[in-house]
Tab-separated table of C-alpha atoms in Angstrom:
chain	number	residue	atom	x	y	z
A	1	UNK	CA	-52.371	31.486	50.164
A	2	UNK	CA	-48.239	31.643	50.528
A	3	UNK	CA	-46.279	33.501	48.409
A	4	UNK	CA	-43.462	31.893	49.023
A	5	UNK	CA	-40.885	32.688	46.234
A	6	UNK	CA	-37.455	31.193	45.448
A	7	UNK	CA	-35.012	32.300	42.451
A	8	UNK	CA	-31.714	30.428	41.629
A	9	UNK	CA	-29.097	30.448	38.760
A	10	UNK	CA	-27.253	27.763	37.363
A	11	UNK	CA	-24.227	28.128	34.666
A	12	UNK	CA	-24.299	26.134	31.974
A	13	UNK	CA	-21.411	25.129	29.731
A	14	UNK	CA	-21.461	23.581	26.379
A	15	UNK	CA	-18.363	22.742	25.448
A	16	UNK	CA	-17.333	21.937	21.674
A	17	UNK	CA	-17.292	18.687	20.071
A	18	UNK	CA	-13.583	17.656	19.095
A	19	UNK	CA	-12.567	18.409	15.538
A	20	UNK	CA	-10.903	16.016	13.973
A	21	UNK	CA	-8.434	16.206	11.394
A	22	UNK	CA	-7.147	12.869	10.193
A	23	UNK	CA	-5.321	11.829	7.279
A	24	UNK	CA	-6.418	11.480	3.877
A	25	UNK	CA	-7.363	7.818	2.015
A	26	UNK	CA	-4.533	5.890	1.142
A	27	UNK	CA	-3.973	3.371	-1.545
A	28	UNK	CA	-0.509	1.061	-0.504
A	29	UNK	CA	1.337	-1.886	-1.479
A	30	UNK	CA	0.893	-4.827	-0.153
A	31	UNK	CA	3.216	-5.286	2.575
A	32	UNK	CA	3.692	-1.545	3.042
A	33	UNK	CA	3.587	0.397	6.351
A	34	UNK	CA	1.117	3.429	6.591
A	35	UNK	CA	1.215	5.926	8.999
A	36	UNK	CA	-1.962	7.265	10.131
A	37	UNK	CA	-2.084	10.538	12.320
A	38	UNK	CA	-5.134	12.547	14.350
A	39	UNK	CA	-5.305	15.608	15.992
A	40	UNK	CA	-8.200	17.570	17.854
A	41	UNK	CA	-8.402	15.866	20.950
A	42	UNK	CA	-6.638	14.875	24.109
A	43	UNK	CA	-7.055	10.941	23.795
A	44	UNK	CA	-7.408	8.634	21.140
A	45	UNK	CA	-8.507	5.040	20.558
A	46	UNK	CA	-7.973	3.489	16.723
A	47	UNK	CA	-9.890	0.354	15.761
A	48	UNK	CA	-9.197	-1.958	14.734
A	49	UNK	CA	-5.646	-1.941	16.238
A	50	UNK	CA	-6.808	-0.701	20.023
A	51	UNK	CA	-3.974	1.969	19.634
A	52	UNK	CA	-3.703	5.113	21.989
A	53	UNK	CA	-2.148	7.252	20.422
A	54	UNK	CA	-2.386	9.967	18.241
A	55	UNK	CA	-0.410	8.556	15.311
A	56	UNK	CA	-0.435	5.010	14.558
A	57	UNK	CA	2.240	3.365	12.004
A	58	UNK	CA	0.682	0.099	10.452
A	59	UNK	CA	1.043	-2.945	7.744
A	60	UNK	CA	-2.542	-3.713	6.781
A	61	UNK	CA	-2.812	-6.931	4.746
A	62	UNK	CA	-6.168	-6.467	2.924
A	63	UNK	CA	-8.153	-2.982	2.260
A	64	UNK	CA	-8.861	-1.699	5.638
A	65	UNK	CA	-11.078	1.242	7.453
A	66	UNK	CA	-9.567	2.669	10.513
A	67	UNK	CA	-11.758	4.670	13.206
A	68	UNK	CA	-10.237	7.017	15.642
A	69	UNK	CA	-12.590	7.385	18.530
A	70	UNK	CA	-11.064	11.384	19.992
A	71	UNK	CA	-11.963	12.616	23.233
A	72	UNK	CA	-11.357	15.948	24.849
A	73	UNK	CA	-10.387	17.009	28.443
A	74	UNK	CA	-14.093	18.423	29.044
A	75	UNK	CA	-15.161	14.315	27.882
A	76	UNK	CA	-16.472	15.193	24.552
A	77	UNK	CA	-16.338	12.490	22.066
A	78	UNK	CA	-16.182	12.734	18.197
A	79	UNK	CA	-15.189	9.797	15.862
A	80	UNK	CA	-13.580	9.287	11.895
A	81	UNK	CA	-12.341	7.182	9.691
A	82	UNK	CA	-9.444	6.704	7.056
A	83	UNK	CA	-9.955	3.942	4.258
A	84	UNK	CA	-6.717	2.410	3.244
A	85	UNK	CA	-6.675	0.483	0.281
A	86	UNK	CA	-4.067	-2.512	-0.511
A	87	UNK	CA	-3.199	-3.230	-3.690
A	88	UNK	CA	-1.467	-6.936	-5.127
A	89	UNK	CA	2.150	-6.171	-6.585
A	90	UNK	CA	2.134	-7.360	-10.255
A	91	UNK	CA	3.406	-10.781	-11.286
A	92	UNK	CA	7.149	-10.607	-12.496
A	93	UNK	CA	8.590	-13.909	-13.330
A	94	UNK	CA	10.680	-14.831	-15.398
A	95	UNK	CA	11.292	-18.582	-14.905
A	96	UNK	CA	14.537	-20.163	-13.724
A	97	UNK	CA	18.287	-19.020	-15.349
A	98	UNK	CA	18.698	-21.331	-18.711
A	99	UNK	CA	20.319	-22.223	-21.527
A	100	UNK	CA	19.582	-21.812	-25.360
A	101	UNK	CA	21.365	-22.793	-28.122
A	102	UNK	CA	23.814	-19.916	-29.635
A	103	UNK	CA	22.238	-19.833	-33.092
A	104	UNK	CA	18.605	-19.833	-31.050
A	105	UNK	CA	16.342	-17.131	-29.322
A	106	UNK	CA	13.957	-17.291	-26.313
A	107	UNK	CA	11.538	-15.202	-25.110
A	108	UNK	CA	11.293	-13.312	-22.025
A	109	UNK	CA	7.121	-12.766	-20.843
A	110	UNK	CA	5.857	-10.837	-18.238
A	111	UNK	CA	2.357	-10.059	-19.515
A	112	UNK	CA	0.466	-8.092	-16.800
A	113	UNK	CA	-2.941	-6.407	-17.585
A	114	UNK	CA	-2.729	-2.815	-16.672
A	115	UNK	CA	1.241	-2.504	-16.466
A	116	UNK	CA	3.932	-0.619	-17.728
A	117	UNK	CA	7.495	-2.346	-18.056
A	118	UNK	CA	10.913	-1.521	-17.958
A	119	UNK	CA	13.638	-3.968	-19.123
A	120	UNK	CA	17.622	-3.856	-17.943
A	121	UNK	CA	17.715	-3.436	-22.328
A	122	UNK	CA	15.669	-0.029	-21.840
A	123	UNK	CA	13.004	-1.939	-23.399
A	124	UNK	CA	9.618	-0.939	-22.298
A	125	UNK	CA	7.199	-4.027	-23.700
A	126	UNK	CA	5.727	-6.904	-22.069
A	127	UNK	CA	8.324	-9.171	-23.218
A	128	UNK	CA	11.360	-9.216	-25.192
A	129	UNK	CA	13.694	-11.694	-27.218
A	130	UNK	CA	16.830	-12.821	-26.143
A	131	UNK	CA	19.591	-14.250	-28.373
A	132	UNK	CA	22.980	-13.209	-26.197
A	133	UNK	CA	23.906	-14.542	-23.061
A	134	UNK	CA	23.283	-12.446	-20.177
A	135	UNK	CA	21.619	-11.565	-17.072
A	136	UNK	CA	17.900	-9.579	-17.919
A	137	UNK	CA	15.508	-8.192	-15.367
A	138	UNK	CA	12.952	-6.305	-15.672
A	139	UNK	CA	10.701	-3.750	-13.704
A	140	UNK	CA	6.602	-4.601	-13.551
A	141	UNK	CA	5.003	-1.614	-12.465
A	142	UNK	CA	1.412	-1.162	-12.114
A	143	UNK	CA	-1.035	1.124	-9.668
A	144	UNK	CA	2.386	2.339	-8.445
A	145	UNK	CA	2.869	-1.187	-7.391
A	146	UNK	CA	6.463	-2.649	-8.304
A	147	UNK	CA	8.101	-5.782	-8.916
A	148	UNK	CA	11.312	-6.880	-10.032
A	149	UNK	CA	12.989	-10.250	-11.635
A	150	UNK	CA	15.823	-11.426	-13.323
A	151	UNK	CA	17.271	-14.407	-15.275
A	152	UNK	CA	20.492	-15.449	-16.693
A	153	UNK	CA	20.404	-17.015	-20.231
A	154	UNK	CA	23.063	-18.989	-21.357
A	155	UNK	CA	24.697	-19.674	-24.728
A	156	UNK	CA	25.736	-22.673	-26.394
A	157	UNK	CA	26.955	-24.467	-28.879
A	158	UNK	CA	24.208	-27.135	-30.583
A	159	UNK	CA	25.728	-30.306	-32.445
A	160	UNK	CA	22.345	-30.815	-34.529
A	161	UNK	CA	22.767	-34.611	-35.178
């Protein structure tokens, strides 16, 4: 029978898998830019946005996941994702400027559930009562979400018939 008998070698190379390291969870404001930044790779494709970059600056409207897709040089391909959470900015409203009678009172609501307050009279409830002409505002703050209003109140005199 032949003995025929071949030998050959082949090198093999396994490169790595990219590691990514991507920015942390956010929780924003409504409204609010978030930058979003990657590293580990050589290119980079976010979704939803289509971005190529490695850093991405962006206004989400609602509560949105972002994926980076990373490749390396050697075409190795590893993907994450960031959650970035959008919150509402509490109601702050205090109604249109007005006028009360001098020897009357109003008062000034901003009930929010879950909200701390902080009035232009250092007061820090929900609402407060007004008997002075002036300009009020006051600060609704809640999940680190903040909102701001103001209202002039006017004085005057009442001829009670």
């Amino acid at each position: 029978v032949n003995a025929c008998k071949a030998k050959d070698s082949v090198l093999l190379t396994v490169n790595p898998l990219p590691i990514i390291i991507l920015s942390n969870d956010t929780v924003v404001c409504k409204e609010s830019s978030v930058t979003l930044t990657a590293s580990g790779g050589g290119q980079y494709l976010w979704e939803p946005t289509g971005n190529t970059t490695a850093s991405i600056t962006t206004i989400p409207l609602t509560t949105t996941t972002y994926i980076v897709n990373v490749t390396t040089v050697n075409l190795c391909f590893a993907a994450d994702s960031v959650k970035i959470t959008v919150l509402d900015y509490p109601l702050a409203d205090l109604g249109n400027d007005t006028t009360i009678c001098s020897d009357k009172n109003i008062e000034l609501d901003v009930t929010n559930p879950a909200a701390s307050y902080l009035w232009s009279t250092l007061a820090t409830t929900s609402s407060i009562i007004i008997s002075q002409a002036g300009t009020y505002s006051v600060e609704v703050t809640s999940n680190s979400c903040k909102t701001k209003d103001s209202v002039k109140i006017n004085t005057e005199d009442c001829i009670m018939q």
